[in-house]
Coordinates of C-alpha atoms and ligand atoms in Angstrom, one line a residue:
X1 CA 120.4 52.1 93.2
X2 CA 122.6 54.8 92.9
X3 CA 123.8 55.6 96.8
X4 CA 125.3 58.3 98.7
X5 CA 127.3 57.9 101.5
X6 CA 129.0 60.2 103.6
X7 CA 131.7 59.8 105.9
X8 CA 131.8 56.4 104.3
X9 CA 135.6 56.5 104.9
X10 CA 135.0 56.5 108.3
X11 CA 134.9 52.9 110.6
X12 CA 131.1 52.6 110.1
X13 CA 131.0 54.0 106.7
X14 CA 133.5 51.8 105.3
X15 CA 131.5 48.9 105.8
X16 CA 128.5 50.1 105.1
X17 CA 130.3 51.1 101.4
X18 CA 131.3 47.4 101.1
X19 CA 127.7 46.0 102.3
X20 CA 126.0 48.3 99.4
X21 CA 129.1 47.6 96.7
X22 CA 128.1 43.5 97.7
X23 CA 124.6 44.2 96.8
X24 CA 125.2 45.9 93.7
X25 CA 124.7 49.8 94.3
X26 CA 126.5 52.0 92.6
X27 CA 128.2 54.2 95.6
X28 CA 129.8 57.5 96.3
X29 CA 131.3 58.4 99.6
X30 CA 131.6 62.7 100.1
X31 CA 134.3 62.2 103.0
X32 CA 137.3 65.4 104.1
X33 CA 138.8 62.5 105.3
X34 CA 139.6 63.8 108.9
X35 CA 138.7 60.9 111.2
X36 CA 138.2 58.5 108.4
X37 CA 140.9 57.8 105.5
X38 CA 141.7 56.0 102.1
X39 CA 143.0 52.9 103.1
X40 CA 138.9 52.2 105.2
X41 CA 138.1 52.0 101.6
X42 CA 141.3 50.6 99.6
X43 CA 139.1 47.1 98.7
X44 CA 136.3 49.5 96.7
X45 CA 138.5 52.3 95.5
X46 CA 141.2 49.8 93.9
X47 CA 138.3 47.9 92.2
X48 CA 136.9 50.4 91.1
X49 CA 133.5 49.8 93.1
X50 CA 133.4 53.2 94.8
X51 CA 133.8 56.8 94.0
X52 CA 135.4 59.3 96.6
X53 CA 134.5 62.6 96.3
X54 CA 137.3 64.8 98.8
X55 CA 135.2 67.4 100.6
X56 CA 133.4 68.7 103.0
X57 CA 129.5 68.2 104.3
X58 CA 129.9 72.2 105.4
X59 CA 130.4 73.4 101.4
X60 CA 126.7 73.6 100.3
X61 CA 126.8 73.2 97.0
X62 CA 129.6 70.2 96.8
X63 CA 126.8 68.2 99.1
X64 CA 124.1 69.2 96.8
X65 CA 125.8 68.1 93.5
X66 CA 126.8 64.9 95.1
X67 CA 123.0 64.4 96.5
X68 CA 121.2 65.0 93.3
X69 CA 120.5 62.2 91.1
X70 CA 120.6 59.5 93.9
X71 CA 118.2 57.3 95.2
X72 CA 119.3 56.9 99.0
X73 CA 122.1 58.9 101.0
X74 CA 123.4 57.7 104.3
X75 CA 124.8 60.6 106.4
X76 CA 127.3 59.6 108.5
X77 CA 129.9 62.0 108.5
X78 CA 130.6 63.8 111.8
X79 CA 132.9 65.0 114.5
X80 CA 133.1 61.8 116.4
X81 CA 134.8 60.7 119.5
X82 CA 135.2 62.1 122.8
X83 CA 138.7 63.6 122.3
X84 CA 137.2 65.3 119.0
X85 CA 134.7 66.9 120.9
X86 CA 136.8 68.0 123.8
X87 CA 139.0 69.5 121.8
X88 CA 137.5 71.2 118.9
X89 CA 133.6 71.9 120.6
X90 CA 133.2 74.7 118.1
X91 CA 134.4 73.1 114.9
X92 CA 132.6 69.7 116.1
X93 CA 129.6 71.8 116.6
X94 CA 129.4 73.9 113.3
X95 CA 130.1 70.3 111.6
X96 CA 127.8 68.2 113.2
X97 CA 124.8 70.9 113.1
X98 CA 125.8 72.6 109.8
X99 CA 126.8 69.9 107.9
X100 CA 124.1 67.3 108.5
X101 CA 121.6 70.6 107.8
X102 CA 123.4 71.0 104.4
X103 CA 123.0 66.5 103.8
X104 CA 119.5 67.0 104.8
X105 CA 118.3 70.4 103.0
X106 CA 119.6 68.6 99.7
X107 CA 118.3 65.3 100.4
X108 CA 114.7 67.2 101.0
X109 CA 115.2 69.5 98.1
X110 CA 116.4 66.6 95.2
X111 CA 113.4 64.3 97.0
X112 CA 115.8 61.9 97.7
X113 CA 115.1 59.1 100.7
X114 CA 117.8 59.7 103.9
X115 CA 119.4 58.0 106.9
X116 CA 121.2 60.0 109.3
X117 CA 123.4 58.6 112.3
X118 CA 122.7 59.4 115.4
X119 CA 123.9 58.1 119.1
X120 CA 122.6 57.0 121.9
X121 CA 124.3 60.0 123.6
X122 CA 121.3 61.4 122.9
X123 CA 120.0 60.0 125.9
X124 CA 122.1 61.1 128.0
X125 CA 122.7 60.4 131.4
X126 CA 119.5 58.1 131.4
X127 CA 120.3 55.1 133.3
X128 CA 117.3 53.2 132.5
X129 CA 117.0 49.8 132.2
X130 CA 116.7 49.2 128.3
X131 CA 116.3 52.7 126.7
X132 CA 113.9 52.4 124.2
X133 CA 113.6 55.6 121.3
X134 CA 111.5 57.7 123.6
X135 CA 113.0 58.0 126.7
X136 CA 113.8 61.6 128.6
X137 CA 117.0 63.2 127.8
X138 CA 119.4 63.9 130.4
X139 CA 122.1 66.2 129.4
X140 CA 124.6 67.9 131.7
X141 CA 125.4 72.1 131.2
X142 CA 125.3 73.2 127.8
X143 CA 128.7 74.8 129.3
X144 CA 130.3 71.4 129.5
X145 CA 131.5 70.7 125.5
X146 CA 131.3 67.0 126.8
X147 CA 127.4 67.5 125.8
X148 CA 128.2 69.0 122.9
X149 CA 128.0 66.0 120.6
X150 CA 124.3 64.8 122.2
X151 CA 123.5 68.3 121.4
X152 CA 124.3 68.4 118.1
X153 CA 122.8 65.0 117.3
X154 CA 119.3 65.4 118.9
X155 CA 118.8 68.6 117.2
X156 CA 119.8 66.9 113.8
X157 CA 117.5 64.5 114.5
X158 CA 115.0 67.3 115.0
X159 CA 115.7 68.8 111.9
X160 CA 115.9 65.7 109.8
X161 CA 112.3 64.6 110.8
X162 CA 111.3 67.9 110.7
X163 CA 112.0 68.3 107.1
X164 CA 111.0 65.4 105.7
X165 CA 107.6 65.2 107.3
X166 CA 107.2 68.8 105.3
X167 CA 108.6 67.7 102.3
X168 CA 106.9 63.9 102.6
X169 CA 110.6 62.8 102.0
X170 CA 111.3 58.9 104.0
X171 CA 114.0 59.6 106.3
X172 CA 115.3 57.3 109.4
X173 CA 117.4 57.8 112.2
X174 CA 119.6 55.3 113.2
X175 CA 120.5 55.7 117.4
X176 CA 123.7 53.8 117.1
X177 CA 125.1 52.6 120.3
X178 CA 128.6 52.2 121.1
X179 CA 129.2 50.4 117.4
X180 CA 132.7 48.6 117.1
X181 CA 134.5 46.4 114.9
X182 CA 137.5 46.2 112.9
X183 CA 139.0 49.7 111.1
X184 CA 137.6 51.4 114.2
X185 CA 140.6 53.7 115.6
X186 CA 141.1 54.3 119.4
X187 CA 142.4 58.2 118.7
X188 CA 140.1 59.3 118.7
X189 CA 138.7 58.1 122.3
X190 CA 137.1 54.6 121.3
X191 CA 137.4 52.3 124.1
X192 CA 137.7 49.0 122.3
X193 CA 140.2 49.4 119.7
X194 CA 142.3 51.8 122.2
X195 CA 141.8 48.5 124.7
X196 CA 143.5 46.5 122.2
X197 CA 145.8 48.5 120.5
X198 CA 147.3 48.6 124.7
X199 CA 147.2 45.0 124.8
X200 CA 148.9 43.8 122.0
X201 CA 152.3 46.5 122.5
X202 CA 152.1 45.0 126.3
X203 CA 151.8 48.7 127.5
X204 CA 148.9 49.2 130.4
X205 CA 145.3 49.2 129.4
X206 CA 143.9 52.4 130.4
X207 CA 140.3 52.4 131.8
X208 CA 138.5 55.6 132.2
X209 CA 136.8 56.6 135.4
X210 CA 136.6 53.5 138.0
X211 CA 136.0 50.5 135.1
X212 CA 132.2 50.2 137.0
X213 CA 130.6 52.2 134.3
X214 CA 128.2 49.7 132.1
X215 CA 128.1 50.3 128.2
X216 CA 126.3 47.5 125.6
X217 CA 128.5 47.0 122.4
X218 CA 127.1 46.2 118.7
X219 CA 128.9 45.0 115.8
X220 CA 129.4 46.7 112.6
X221 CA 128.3 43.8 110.9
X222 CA 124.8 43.5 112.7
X223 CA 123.9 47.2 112.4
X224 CA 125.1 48.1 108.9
X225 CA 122.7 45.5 107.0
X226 CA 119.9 47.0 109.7
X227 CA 120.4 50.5 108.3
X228 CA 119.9 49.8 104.9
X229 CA 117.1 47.4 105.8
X230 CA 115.1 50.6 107.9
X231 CA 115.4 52.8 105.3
X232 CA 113.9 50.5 102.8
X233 CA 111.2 50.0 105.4
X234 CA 108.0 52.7 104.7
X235 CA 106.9 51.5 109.2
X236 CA 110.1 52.8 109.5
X237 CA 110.1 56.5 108.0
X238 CA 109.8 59.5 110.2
X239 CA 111.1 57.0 113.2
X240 CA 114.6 57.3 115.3
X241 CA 115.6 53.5 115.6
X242 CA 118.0 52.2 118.6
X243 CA 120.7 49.7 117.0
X244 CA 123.4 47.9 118.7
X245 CA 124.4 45.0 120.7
X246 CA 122.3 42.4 123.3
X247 CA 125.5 42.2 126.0
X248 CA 126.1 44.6 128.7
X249 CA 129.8 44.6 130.6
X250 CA 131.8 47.1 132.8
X251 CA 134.6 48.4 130.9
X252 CA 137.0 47.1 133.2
X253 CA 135.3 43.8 132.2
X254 CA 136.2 44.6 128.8
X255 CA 139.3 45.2 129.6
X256 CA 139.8 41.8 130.7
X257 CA 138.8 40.4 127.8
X258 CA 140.6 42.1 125.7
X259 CA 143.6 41.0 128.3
X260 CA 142.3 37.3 127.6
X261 CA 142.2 37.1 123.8
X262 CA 145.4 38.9 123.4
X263 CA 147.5 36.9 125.9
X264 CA 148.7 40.1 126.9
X265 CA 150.5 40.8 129.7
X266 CA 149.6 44.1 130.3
X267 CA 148.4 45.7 133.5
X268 CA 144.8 47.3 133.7
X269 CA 144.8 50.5 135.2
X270 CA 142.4 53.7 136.0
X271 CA 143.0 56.6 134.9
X272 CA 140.7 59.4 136.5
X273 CA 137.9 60.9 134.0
X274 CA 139.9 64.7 135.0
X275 CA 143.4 63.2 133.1
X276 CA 141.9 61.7 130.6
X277 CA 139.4 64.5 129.2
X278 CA 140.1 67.6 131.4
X279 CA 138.0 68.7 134.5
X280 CA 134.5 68.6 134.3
X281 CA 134.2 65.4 132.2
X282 CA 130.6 63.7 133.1
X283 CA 129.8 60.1 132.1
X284 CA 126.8 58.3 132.4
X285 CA 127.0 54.9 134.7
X286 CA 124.9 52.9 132.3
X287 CA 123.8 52.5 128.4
X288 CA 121.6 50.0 127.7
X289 CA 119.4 49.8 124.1
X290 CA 116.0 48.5 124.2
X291 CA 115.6 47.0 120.5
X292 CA 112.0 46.1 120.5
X293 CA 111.6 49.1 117.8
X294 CA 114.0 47.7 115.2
X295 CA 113.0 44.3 115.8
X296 CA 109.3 44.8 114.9
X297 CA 110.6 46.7 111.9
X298 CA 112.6 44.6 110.0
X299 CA 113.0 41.2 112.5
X300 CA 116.5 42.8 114.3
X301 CA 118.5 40.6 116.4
X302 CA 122.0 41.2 117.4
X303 CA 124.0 38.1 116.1
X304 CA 126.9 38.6 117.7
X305 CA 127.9 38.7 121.3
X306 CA 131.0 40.3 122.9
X307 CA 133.5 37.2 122.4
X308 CA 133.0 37.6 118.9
X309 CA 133.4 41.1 118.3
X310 CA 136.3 41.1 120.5
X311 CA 138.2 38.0 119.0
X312 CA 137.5 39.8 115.6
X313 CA 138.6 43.4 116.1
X314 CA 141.8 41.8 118.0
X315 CA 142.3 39.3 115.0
X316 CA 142.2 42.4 112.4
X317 CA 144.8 44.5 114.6
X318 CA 147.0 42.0 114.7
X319 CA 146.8 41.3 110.9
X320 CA 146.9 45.4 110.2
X321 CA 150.4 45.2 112.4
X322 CA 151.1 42.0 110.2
X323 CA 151.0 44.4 107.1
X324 CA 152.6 47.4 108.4
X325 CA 155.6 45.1 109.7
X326 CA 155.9 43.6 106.4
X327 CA 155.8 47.0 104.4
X328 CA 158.1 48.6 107.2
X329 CA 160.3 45.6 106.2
X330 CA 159.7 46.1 102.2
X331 CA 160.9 49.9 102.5
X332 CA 164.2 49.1 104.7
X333 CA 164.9 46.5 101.8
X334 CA 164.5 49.3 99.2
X335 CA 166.6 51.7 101.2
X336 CA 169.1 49.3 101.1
X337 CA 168.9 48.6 96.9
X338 CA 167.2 44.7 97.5
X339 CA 163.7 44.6 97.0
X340 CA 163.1 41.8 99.1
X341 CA 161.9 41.6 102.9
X342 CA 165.2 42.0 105.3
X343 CA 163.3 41.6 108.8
Ligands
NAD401 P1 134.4 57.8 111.9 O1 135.1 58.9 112.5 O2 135.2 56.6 111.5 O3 133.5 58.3 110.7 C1 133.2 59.6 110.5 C2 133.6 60.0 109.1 O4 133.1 61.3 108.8 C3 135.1 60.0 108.8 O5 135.4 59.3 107.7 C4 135.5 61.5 108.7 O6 136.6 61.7 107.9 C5 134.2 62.0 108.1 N1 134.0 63.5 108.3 C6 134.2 64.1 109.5 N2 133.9 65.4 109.3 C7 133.5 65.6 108.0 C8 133.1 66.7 107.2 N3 133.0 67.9 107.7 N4 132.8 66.4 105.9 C9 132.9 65.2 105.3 N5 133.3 64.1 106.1 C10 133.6 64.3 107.4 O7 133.3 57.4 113.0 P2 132.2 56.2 112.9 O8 132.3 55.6 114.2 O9 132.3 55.5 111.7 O10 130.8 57.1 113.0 C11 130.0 57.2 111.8 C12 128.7 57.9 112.3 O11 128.0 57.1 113.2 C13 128.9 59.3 112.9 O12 127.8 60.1 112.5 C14 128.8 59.0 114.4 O13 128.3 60.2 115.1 C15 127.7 57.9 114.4 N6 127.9 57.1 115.6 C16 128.9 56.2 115.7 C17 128.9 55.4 116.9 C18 130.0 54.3 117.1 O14 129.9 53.7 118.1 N7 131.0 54.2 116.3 C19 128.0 55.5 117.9 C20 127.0 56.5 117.7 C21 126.9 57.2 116.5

């Protein structure tokens, strides 16, 4: 199949790329390469695997040209992250409701079959025990940019469905739900690879609000195979599908974990929600997947708990500061006219 991917230089994108490349598509990633970069994709690009086309989901006629002719496009490119949203709202905004309007207009108009990301942000500040794909919404002001990002992504949703029920086109949408793994940044507010990233320099790990707040984490590797799976699933068209881990934690329990696997002797502290993302910033207590949906779909079970994801996005930092150590090294040794490692 001949596969588009957007944003597929991003964390989740990037593996997703490699997941199709392993399965013999033939894939091209439309990425600006804001939050995402090059080197997510350096295993595909330098074998030749996967083709990047440099642009933007907001330039109309570059999406259309790189939609037509395929036979599946995952739309994952967005404004992502707390701190994104924060501080850009308006340029998150126009991205995340423009752009994916642009993916799915040319996915509807070249008949071509879609998946879009969305979040289980949607939901809210719905503290329910297990929120399963049609539970209420509970957003805070449309004043507070916070919201923004839910906003943007349940009307995408909206419009994505929308569309391809009047065009008969198969779309699914994916309600990803706090998704981590290696090649994930912490920049751009992720909590786990920020978490560790503290942990391994010794510095304090900072944990927003009072640590009590409750979040379920699922691996990259359990929910990029599920995407492709759901779109090749006709039970699973026209649905929105929660994805995403089995174990809930407090993020200050988190935050001892990450403490544990990394040895670290760093000190866990709070930082108040108003220093780290301006007054006003709401959280929700609680989010908790239900995933009957995707499990009577296509037989989803998370297959890996919190010790492994942890152990293997600490294991990848460490052997990403391996590299850049050794390269530091490589260019000092240039500098000084030996082309061999001096530290
Ligand atoms: P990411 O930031 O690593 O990936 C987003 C990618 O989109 C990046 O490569 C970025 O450069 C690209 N991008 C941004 N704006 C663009 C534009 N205008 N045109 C083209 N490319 C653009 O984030 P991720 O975590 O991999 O997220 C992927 C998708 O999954 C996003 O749609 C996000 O909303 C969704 N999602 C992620 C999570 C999670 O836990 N990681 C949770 C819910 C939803």
């Amino acid at each position: 199949m001949r596969v588009l991917v957007t944003g597929g230089a991003g964390f989740i994108g990037s593996h997703l790329c490699e997941f199709l490349v392993r399965q013999h598509h033939d894939v091209t990633v439309l990425d600006e390469l804001s939050t995402g970069s090059v080197a997510n994709l350096a295993s595909c690009l330098d074998a030749g695997t996967v083709r990047l086309v440099e642009g933007s989901i907001l330039d109309r006629d570059l999406v259309s040209e790189c939609v037509r002719g395929k036979d599946a496009v995952f739309h994952l490119a967005a404004a992502v992250g707390v701190h994104t949203i924060v501080d850009s709202p308006l340029q998150s905004l126009r991205v995340n409701l423009y752009g994916t309007e642009n993916v799915v207009e040319a996915a509807v108009t070249h008949g071509v079959p879609f998946g879009i990301a969305s979040t289980s942000e949607v939901y809210g500040k719905n503290d329910a025990d297990g929120l399963c794909e049609d539970a209420d919404r509970v957003l805070g002001s449309p004043l507070l940019s916070r919201w923004s990002y839910a906003a943007a992504k349940g009307l995408d949703e909206l419009v994505a469905h929308t569309r391809a029920a009047e065009t008969g086109t198969p779309c699914v949408s994916y309600r990803l739900f706090n998704i981590v793994g290696p090649r994930q940044t912490g920049r751009y507010g992720m909590v786990l690879p920020r978490f560790v990233a503290q942990a391994l320099r010794h510095e304090p790990i900072t944990v927003y609000g009072d640590g009590t707040q409750r979040r379920c984490f699922g691996s990259v590797y359990d929910v990029v195979p599920a995407m492709v799976e759901l779109l090749g699933t006709s039970a699973a068209h026209g649905r929105a599908v929660n994805l995403g881990g089995r174990e809930e934690t407090t993020i200050l329990g988190l935050a001892e974990m990450v403490k544990d696997c990394t040895g670290s002797t760093s000190d866990i502290r709070t930082v108040p929600y108003d220093v780290a993302y301006g007054s006003g910033f709401e959280d929700m207590r609680r989010r908790m997947p239900d995933l009957t949906l995707a499990h009577e779909l296509i037989g989803y079970t998370a297959r890996y708990g919190l010790d492994d994801i942890v152990r293997s996005v600490v294991g990848a930092a460490r052997r990403a500061d391996q590299t850049r150590s050794k390269a530091g090294a490589q260019r000092v040794g240039e500098a000084f006219g030996h082309g061999e490692l001096v530290a």
